[in-house]
Amino acid sequence: MIRWRLILIIGVPILIGCNEVIPTNPDYISDGFDYPVGKPNAKGYYDAQPFGKNNHLGSDLNGNGGGNTDLNDPVFAISNGFVKSAKKLKGGWGNVIRIIHELPNGKQYESIYAHLDKILIKPNTFVKKGQIIGTIGTNNGQYLAHLHFEIRSFTNMGIGGGYSWFTMGYLNPTSFIKAHRKVKK
């Protein structure tokens, strides 16, 4: 079952995403969120292109050493969740993992991890917070090594282009993680 979310903009309905019924497993309900690099607090990393800068819809997390010094560094699941997909996408995305996180109250969020060198998990499986899910990459040399990371308040939105003035459904990853280190039960 899918619960669709429609919004009206200037009288026109637009489908922006939906929350999906994912397999139920009480051991994988989210209990809090950490950063996807420099476990658990992004130690050794900085946000080279924060959410909103140049209409960026995520955060570009880079190692403090710059260049490709963070190539193949581990990427961690930010919270318990269900791996919706883990595959190579066309264009500037490269290897991408999408994880759906369900809170105790049933609210769902989706985390997106892009430009990965390696994917170390399989789709349609569960992950635990802090589990290594992949490694930082360059999208086959298209970029200097970094992790493009997004958090979305609607699951199953189209992958998009990573930049837009229209930010409905996209959350500032740093603000979200700081506000949700522990989830109220």
Coordinates of N, CA and C in Angstrom, one line a residue:
M1 N 0.8 -1.2 0.0 CA 0.0 0.0 0.0 C 0.9 1.2 0.0
I2 N 0.5 2.2 -0.8 CA 1.3 3.5 -0.9 C 0.3 4.6 -0.4
R3 N 0.8 5.5 0.4 CA 0.1 6.7 0.8 C 0.6 7.9 0.0
W4 N -0.1 8.3 -1.0 CA 0.4 9.4 -1.8 C 0.3 10.8 -1.2
R5 N 1.1 11.7 -1.5 CA 1.1 13.1 -1.0 C 1.0 14.0 -2.1
L6 N -0.1 14.7 -2.2 CA -0.4 15.7 -3.2 C -0.4 17.1 -2.6
I7 N 0.1 18.1 -3.3 CA 0.1 19.4 -2.9 C -0.5 20.3 -4.0
L8 N -1.0 21.4 -3.6 CA -1.6 22.3 -4.6 C -0.7 23.6 -4.7
I9 N -0.2 23.9 -5.9 CA 0.6 25.1 -6.1 C -0.2 25.9 -7.2
I10 N -0.6 27.0 -6.8 CA -1.4 27.9 -7.7 C -2.5 27.1 -8.4
G11 N -3.2 26.3 -7.6 CA -4.4 25.6 -8.0 C -4.1 24.4 -8.9
V12 N -2.8 24.0 -9.0 CA -2.4 22.8 -9.8 C -1.9 21.7 -8.8
P13 N -2.5 20.5 -8.8 CA -2.0 19.5 -8.0 C -0.7 18.9 -8.5
I14 N 0.2 18.7 -7.6 CA 1.5 18.2 -7.9 C 1.8 17.0 -7.0
L15 N 2.2 15.9 -7.5 CA 2.6 14.7 -6.7 C 4.1 14.9 -6.4
I16 N 4.4 15.0 -5.1 CA 5.8 15.1 -4.8 C 6.5 13.9 -4.2
G17 N 5.7 13.0 -3.8 CA 6.3 11.8 -3.2 C 5.2 11.0 -2.5
C18 N 5.6 9.9 -1.9 CA 4.7 9.1 -1.1 C 5.4 8.4 0.0
N19 N 4.7 8.0 1.0 CA 5.2 7.1 2.0 C 4.7 5.7 1.7
E20 N 5.6 4.8 1.7 CA 5.4 3.5 1.3 C 5.2 2.5 2.5
V21 N 4.5 1.5 2.4 CA 4.4 0.5 3.4 C 5.7 -0.4 3.1
I22 N 6.6 -0.4 4.1 CA 7.8 -1.2 4.0 C 7.6 -2.4 4.9
P23 N 8.4 -3.4 4.7 CA 8.3 -4.5 5.6 C 8.5 -4.1 7.1
T24 N 7.7 -4.7 8.0 CA 7.7 -4.4 9.4 C 8.7 -5.2 10.1
N25 N 9.6 -4.5 10.9 CA 10.6 -5.2 11.7 C 10.8 -4.2 12.9
P26 N 10.3 -4.5 14.0 CA 10.5 -3.6 15.2 C 11.9 -3.4 15.6
D27 N 12.8 -4.3 15.2 CA 14.2 -4.1 15.6 C 14.9 -3.0 14.7
Y28 N 14.2 -2.5 13.7 CA 14.8 -1.6 12.8 C 14.0 -0.2 12.8
I29 N 13.2 0.0 13.8 CA 12.6 1.3 13.9 C 13.7 2.3 14.3
S30 N 13.7 3.5 13.8 CA 14.8 4.5 14.0 C 14.7 5.0 15.5
D31 N 15.9 5.0 16.1 CA 15.9 5.5 17.5 C 16.8 6.8 17.6
G32 N 17.3 7.3 16.5 CA 18.0 8.5 16.4 C 18.9 8.5 15.2
F33 N 19.5 9.7 14.9 CA 20.2 9.8 13.7 C 21.6 10.4 13.9
D34 N 22.6 9.8 13.2 CA 24.0 10.2 13.2 C 24.4 10.7 11.8
Y35 N 25.6 11.2 11.7 CA 26.1 11.7 10.4 C 26.6 10.4 9.6
P36 N 26.6 10.5 8.3 CA 26.9 9.4 7.5 C 28.5 9.2 7.3
V37 N 29.2 10.1 7.8 CA 30.7 10.1 7.7 C 31.3 10.5 9.0
G38 N 32.6 10.1 9.3 CA 33.2 10.5 10.5 C 32.4 10.1 11.7
K39 N 31.9 8.8 11.7 CA 31.0 8.3 12.7 C 31.4 8.7 14.2
P40 N 30.4 9.2 14.9 CA 29.0 9.5 14.6 C 28.7 11.0 14.3
N41 N 29.8 11.8 14.4 CA 29.6 13.3 14.4 C 30.3 14.0 13.3
A42 N 30.6 13.3 12.2 CA 31.3 13.9 11.0 C 32.7 14.4 11.3
K43 N 33.3 13.7 12.3 CA 34.7 14.1 12.6 C 35.6 13.9 11.4
G44 N 36.4 15.0 11.1 CA 37.3 14.9 10.0 C 36.6 15.3 8.6
Y45 N 35.4 15.8 8.7 CA 34.7 16.2 7.5 C 34.1 17.6 7.6
Y46 N 33.8 18.2 6.5 CA 33.2 19.5 6.4 C 32.1 19.5 5.3
D47 N 31.2 20.4 5.4 CA 30.1 20.5 4.4 C 30.6 21.5 3.3
A48 N 31.1 21.0 2.2 CA 31.6 21.9 1.1 C 30.6 22.6 0.4
Q49 N 29.4 22.1 0.3 CA 28.3 22.8 -0.3 C 27.0 22.5 0.5
P50 N 26.7 23.3 1.4 CA 25.6 23.1 2.3 C 24.2 23.1 1.6
F51 N 23.2 22.6 2.3 CA 21.8 22.7 1.8 C 21.5 24.1 1.6
G52 N 20.9 24.4 0.4 CA 20.4 25.7 0.1 C 21.4 26.6 -0.7
K53 N 22.7 26.3 -0.5 CA 23.6 27.1 -1.2 C 23.6 26.8 -2.7
N54 N 23.4 27.8 -3.5 CA 23.2 27.6 -5.0 C 22.1 26.6 -5.3
N55 N 21.0 26.7 -4.5 CA 19.8 25.8 -4.6 C 20.1 24.3 -4.4
H56 N 21.2 24.0 -3.7 CA 21.6 22.6 -3.4 C 20.6 22.0 -2.5
L57 N 20.2 20.7 -2.8 CA 19.2 20.0 -2.1 C 19.7 19.1 -1.0
G58 N 21.0 19.1 -0.9 CA 21.6 18.2 0.1 C 22.9 18.8 0.7
S59 N 23.8 18.0 1.2 CA 25.1 18.4 1.7 C 26.1 17.6 1.0
D60 N 27.2 18.3 0.6 CA 28.4 17.6 0.0 C 29.4 17.5 1.1
L61 N 29.6 16.3 1.6 CA 30.5 16.1 2.7 C 31.9 15.7 2.2
N62 N 32.9 16.5 2.6 CA 34.2 16.2 2.1 C 35.2 16.0 3.3
G63 N 36.2 15.2 3.1 CA 37.2 15.1 4.1 C 38.0 16.4 4.3
N64 N 38.4 16.7 5.5 CA 39.2 17.9 5.8 C 40.5 18.0 5.0
G65 N 41.0 16.9 4.5 CA 42.3 17.0 3.7 C 42.1 17.5 2.3
G66 N 40.8 17.6 1.8 CA 40.5 18.1 0.5 C 40.9 17.1 -0.6
G67 N 40.6 17.5 -1.9 CA 40.9 16.7 -3.0 C 40.3 15.3 -2.9
N68 N 41.0 14.3 -3.2 CA 40.5 12.9 -3.1 C 41.0 12.2 -1.8
T69 N 41.3 12.9 -0.8 CA 41.8 12.3 0.5 C 40.8 11.4 1.1
D70 N 39.5 11.7 0.9 CA 38.5 10.9 1.5 C 38.0 9.7 0.6
L71 N 38.6 9.5 -0.6 CA 38.2 8.5 -1.5 C 38.3 7.1 -0.8
N72 N 37.2 6.4 -0.9 CA 37.0 5.1 -0.3 C 36.8 5.1 1.2
D73 N 36.6 6.3 1.8 CA 36.3 6.3 3.2 C 34.9 5.7 3.4
P74 N 34.6 5.1 4.6 CA 33.3 4.4 4.8 C 32.2 5.4 4.9
V75 N 31.0 5.0 4.4 CA 29.8 5.7 4.6 C 28.9 4.9 5.4
F76 N 28.2 5.5 6.4 CA 27.4 4.8 7.4 C 26.0 5.1 7.2
A77 N 25.1 4.1 7.6 CA 23.7 4.4 7.7 C 23.4 5.4 8.8
I78 N 22.7 6.4 8.6 CA 22.4 7.4 9.6 C 21.5 7.0 10.7
S79 N 20.7 5.9 10.4 CA 19.8 5.4 11.4 C 19.3 4.0 10.9
N80 N 18.6 3.3 11.8 CA 18.0 2.0 11.4 C 17.1 2.3 10.2
G81 N 17.0 1.3 9.3 CA 16.1 1.5 8.2 C 16.0 0.4 7.2
F82 N 15.2 0.6 6.2 CA 15.0 -0.3 5.1 C 15.7 0.2 3.8
V83 N 16.5 -0.6 3.2 CA 17.2 -0.2 2.0 C 16.2 -0.3 0.8
K84 N 15.7 0.8 0.3 CA 14.8 0.8 -0.8 C 15.5 0.5 -2.1
S85 N 16.6 1.1 -2.3 CA 17.4 0.8 -3.5 C 18.9 1.0 -3.3
A86 N 19.7 0.4 -4.0 CA 21.1 0.5 -4.0 C 21.7 0.1 -5.4
K87 N 21.9 1.1 -6.2 CA 22.3 0.9 -7.6 C 22.9 2.1 -8.2
K88 N 23.5 1.8 -9.4 CA 24.1 2.9 -10.2 C 23.0 3.6 -11.0
L89 N 23.0 4.9 -10.9 CA 22.1 5.7 -11.7 C 22.8 6.5 -12.7
K90 N 22.1 6.9 -13.8 CA 22.7 7.7 -14.8 C 23.0 9.1 -14.4
G91 N 23.7 9.8 -15.3 CA 24.0 11.2 -15.0 C 25.0 11.4 -14.0
G92 N 24.9 12.5 -13.2 CA 25.8 12.8 -12.2 C 25.7 12.1 -10.9
W93 N 24.7 11.2 -10.8 CA 24.5 10.5 -9.5 C 25.5 9.4 -9.2
G94 N 25.8 8.6 -10.1 CA 26.6 7.4 -9.9 C 25.9 6.4 -9.0
N95 N 26.7 5.7 -8.1 CA 26.2 4.7 -7.2 C 25.4 5.4 -6.1
V96 N 24.1 5.0 -5.9 CA 23.2 5.7 -5.0 C 22.5 4.7 -4.1
I97 N 22.4 5.0 -2.8 CA 21.7 4.2 -1.9 C 20.5 5.1 -1.3
R98 N 19.3 4.5 -1.3 CA 18.2 5.1 -0.7 C 17.7 4.3 0.5
I99 N 17.6 4.9 1.7 CA 17.1 4.2 2.9 C 15.9 4.9 3.4
I100 N 14.9 4.1 3.7 CA 13.7 4.6 4.4 C 13.8 4.3 5.9
H101 N 13.7 5.4 6.7 CA 13.7 5.3 8.1 C 12.3 5.6 8.7
E102 N 11.9 4.6 9.6 CA 10.6 4.8 10.2 C 10.8 5.1 11.7
L103 N 10.1 6.2 12.1 CA 10.1 6.5 13.5 C 9.1 5.7 14.3
P104 N 9.2 5.7 15.6 CA 8.2 5.0 16.4 C 6.8 5.4 16.2
N105 N 6.5 6.7 15.8 CA 5.2 7.2 15.6 C 4.7 6.9 14.1
G106 N 5.5 6.2 13.3 CA 5.1 5.8 12.0 C 5.6 6.8 10.9
K107 N 6.1 8.0 11.3 CA 6.6 8.9 10.3 C 7.8 8.4 9.6
Q108 N 7.9 8.6 8.3 CA 9.0 8.1 7.5 C 9.8 9.2 7.0
Y109 N 11.1 9.0 6.9 CA 12.1 9.9 6.2 C 12.9 9.0 5.3
E110 N 13.5 9.7 4.3 CA 14.4 8.9 3.4 C 15.8 9.6 3.3
S111 N 16.8 8.8 3.4 CA 18.2 9.3 3.3 C 18.7 8.8 1.9
I112 N 19.5 9.7 1.3 CA 20.1 9.5 0.0 C 21.6 9.7 0.1
Y113 N 22.3 8.7 -0.4 CA 23.8 8.7 -0.4 C 24.3 8.5 -1.8
A114 N 24.9 9.5 -2.4 CA 25.3 9.5 -3.8 C 26.8 9.7 -4.1
H115 N 27.1 9.3 -5.3 CA 28.5 9.4 -5.8 C 29.4 8.3 -5.1
L116 N 28.8 7.3 -4.7 CA 29.6 6.2 -4.0 C 30.5 5.5 -4.9
D117 N 31.7 5.1 -4.4 CA 32.6 4.3 -5.1 C 32.1 2.8 -5.1
K118 N 31.8 2.3 -3.9 CA 31.3 1.0 -3.7 C 30.0 1.0 -2.9
I119 N 29.1 0.1 -3.3 CA 27.8 -0.1 -2.5 C 28.1 -1.5 -1.8
L120 N 27.9 -1.5 -0.5 CA 28.2 -2.6 0.3 C 27.0 -3.3 1.0
I121 N 25.8 -2.9 0.5 CA 24.5 -3.5 1.0 C 23.7 -3.8 -0.2
K122 N 22.6 -4.6 0.1 CA 21.7 -5.0 -1.0 C 20.3 -4.4 -0.8
P123 N 19.6 -4.1 -1.9 CA 18.3 -3.5 -1.7 C 17.3 -4.5 -1.0
N124 N 16.3 -4.0 -0.5 CA 15.2 -4.8 0.2 C 15.8 -5.5 1.4
T125 N 16.7 -4.9 2.1 CA 17.3 -5.4 3.3 C 17.2 -4.3 4.4
F126 N 17.4 -4.7 5.6 CA 17.4 -3.8 6.7 C 18.8 -3.5 7.1
V127 N 19.0 -2.2 7.6 CA 20.4 -1.8 8.1 C 20.2 -1.2 9.5
K128 N 21.3 -1.2 10.3 CA 21.3 -0.6 11.6 C 22.1 0.7 11.5
K129 N 21.8 1.6 12.4 CA 22.5 2.9 12.5 C 24.0 2.6 12.7
G130 N 24.8 3.3 11.9 CA 26.3 3.1 12.0 C 26.8 2.0 11.2
Q131 N 26.0 1.2 10.5 CA 26.5 0.1 9.7 C 27.1 0.7 8.4
I132 N 28.3 0.1 8.0 CA 28.9 0.6 6.8 C 28.0 0.1 5.6
I133 N 27.6 1.1 4.7 CA 26.8 0.8 3.6 C 27.5 1.0 2.3
G134 N 28.6 1.7 2.3 CA 29.3 2.0 1.0 C 30.6 2.8 1.3
T135 N 31.2 3.3 0.2 CA 32.4 4.1 0.4 C 32.3 5.3 -0.5
I136 N 33.0 6.4 -0.1 CA 33.0 7.6 -0.8 C 33.6 7.5 -2.2
G137 N 33.0 8.1 -3.2 CA 33.6 8.0 -4.5 C 33.6 9.3 -5.3
T138 N 33.9 9.1 -6.6 CA 34.0 10.3 -7.5 C 33.1 10.3 -8.7
N139 N 32.2 9.3 -8.7 CA 31.4 9.0 -9.8 C 32.2 8.8 -11.1
N140 N 33.2 7.9 -10.9 CA 34.1 7.5 -12.0 C 34.9 8.7 -12.5
G141 N 35.4 9.5 -11.6 CA 36.2 10.7 -11.9 C 35.5 11.9 -12.3
Q142 N 34.2 11.9 -12.3 CA 33.4 13.1 -12.6 C 33.6 14.3 -11.6
Y143 N 33.8 13.9 -10.3 CA 34.0 14.9 -9.3 C 35.2 14.5 -8.5
L144 N 35.7 15.5 -7.6 CA 36.6 15.1 -6.6 C 35.8 14.3 -5.6
A145 N 36.4 13.4 -4.8 CA 35.7 12.5 -3.9 C 34.9 13.3 -2.9
H146 N 33.7 12.9 -2.7 CA 32.8 13.5 -1.7 C 31.5 12.7 -1.6
L147 N 30.7 12.9 -0.6 CA 29.4 12.2 -0.4 C 28.4 13.3 -0.6
H148 N 27.5 13.1 -1.6 CA 26.3 14.0 -1.7 C 25.3 13.3 -0.9
F149 N 24.7 14.0 0.1 CA 23.8 13.4 1.1 C 22.6 14.2 1.2
E150 N 21.4 13.6 1.1 CA 20.1 14.2 1.3 C 19.3 13.5 2.3
I151 N 18.4 14.3 2.9 CA 17.3 13.8 3.8 C 16.0 14.4 3.3
R152 N 15.0 13.5 3.1 CA 13.7 13.9 2.5 C 12.6 13.6 3.5
S153 N 11.6 14.4 3.6 CA 10.5 14.2 4.4 C 9.4 13.4 3.8
F154 N 9.5 13.1 2.5 CA 8.6 12.2 1.7 C 9.5 11.2 1.1
T155 N 9.0 9.9 1.2 CA 9.8 8.9 0.6 C 9.4 8.7 -0.9
N156 N 10.2 8.1 -1.6 CA 9.9 7.7 -3.0 C 9.7 8.9 -4.0
M157 N 10.3 10.0 -3.6 CA 10.3 11.2 -4.6 C 11.2 10.8 -5.7
G158 N 11.0 11.4 -6.9 CA 12.0 11.2 -8.0 C 13.4 11.6 -7.6
I159 N 14.4 11.0 -8.2 CA 15.8 11.3 -7.7 C 16.1 12.8 -8.0
G160 N 15.6 13.4 -9.0 CA 15.8 14.8 -9.2 C 17.2 15.1 -9.7
G161 N 17.6 16.4 -9.6 CA 18.9 16.8 -10.2 C 19.9 17.2 -9.1
G162 N 19.5 17.2 -7.8 CA 20.4 17.6 -6.8 C 20.3 19.1 -6.5
Y163 N 19.7 19.9 -7.4 CA 19.6 21.4 -7.2 C 18.2 21.8 -7.6
S164 N 17.6 22.7 -6.9 CA 16.3 23.3 -7.2 C 15.9 24.4 -6.3
W165 N 15.2 25.3 -6.8 CA 14.6 26.4 -5.9 C 13.5 25.8 -5.1
F166 N 12.8 24.8 -5.6 CA 11.6 24.1 -5.0 C 12.1 23.1 -4.0
T167 N 12.0 23.4 -2.7 CA 12.6 22.5 -1.7 C 11.6 21.7 -0.9
M168 N 10.4 21.7 -1.3 CA 9.4 21.0 -0.5 C 9.7 19.5 -0.5
G169 N 9.8 18.9 0.6 CA 10.1 17.5 0.8 C 11.6 17.3 1.1
Y170 N 12.4 18.3 0.9 CA 13.9 18.2 1.2 C 14.2 18.9 2.5
L171 N 15.0 18.3 3.3 CA 15.3 18.8 4.6 C 16.8 19.2 4.7
N172 N 17.2 20.2 5.5 CA 18.6 20.5 5.7 C 19.2 19.3 6.5
P173 N 20.1 18.5 5.9 CA 20.6 17.3 6.6 C 21.2 17.7 8.0
T174 N 22.0 18.7 8.1 CA 22.7 19.0 9.4 C 21.7 19.4 10.4
S175 N 20.7 20.3 10.1 CA 19.7 20.7 11.0 C 18.8 19.5 11.5
F176 N 18.5 18.6 10.5 CA 17.7 17.4 10.8 C 18.4 16.5 11.8
I177 N 19.7 16.2 11.5 CA 20.4 15.3 12.4 C 20.6 15.9 13.8
K178 N 20.9 17.2 13.9 CA 21.1 17.8 15.2 C 19.8 17.8 16.0
A179 N 18.6 17.9 15.3 CA 17.3 17.9 16.0 C 16.8 16.5 16.3
H180 N 17.4 15.5 15.7 CA 16.9 14.1 15.9 C 18.0 13.1 16.3
R181 N 18.9 13.6 17.1 CA 20.0 12.7 17.6 C 19.4 11.5 18.4
K182 N 18.4 11.8 19.1 CA 17.6 10.8 19.8 C 16.1 11.0 19.4
V183 N 15.4 9.9 19.1 CA 14.0 10.0 18.7 C 13.1 9.7 19.9
K184 N 12.1 10.5 20.2 CA 11.2 10.3 21.3 C 10.3 9.1 20.9
K185 N 10.1 8.3 21.9 CA 9.3 7.1 21.7 C 7.9 7.3 22.2

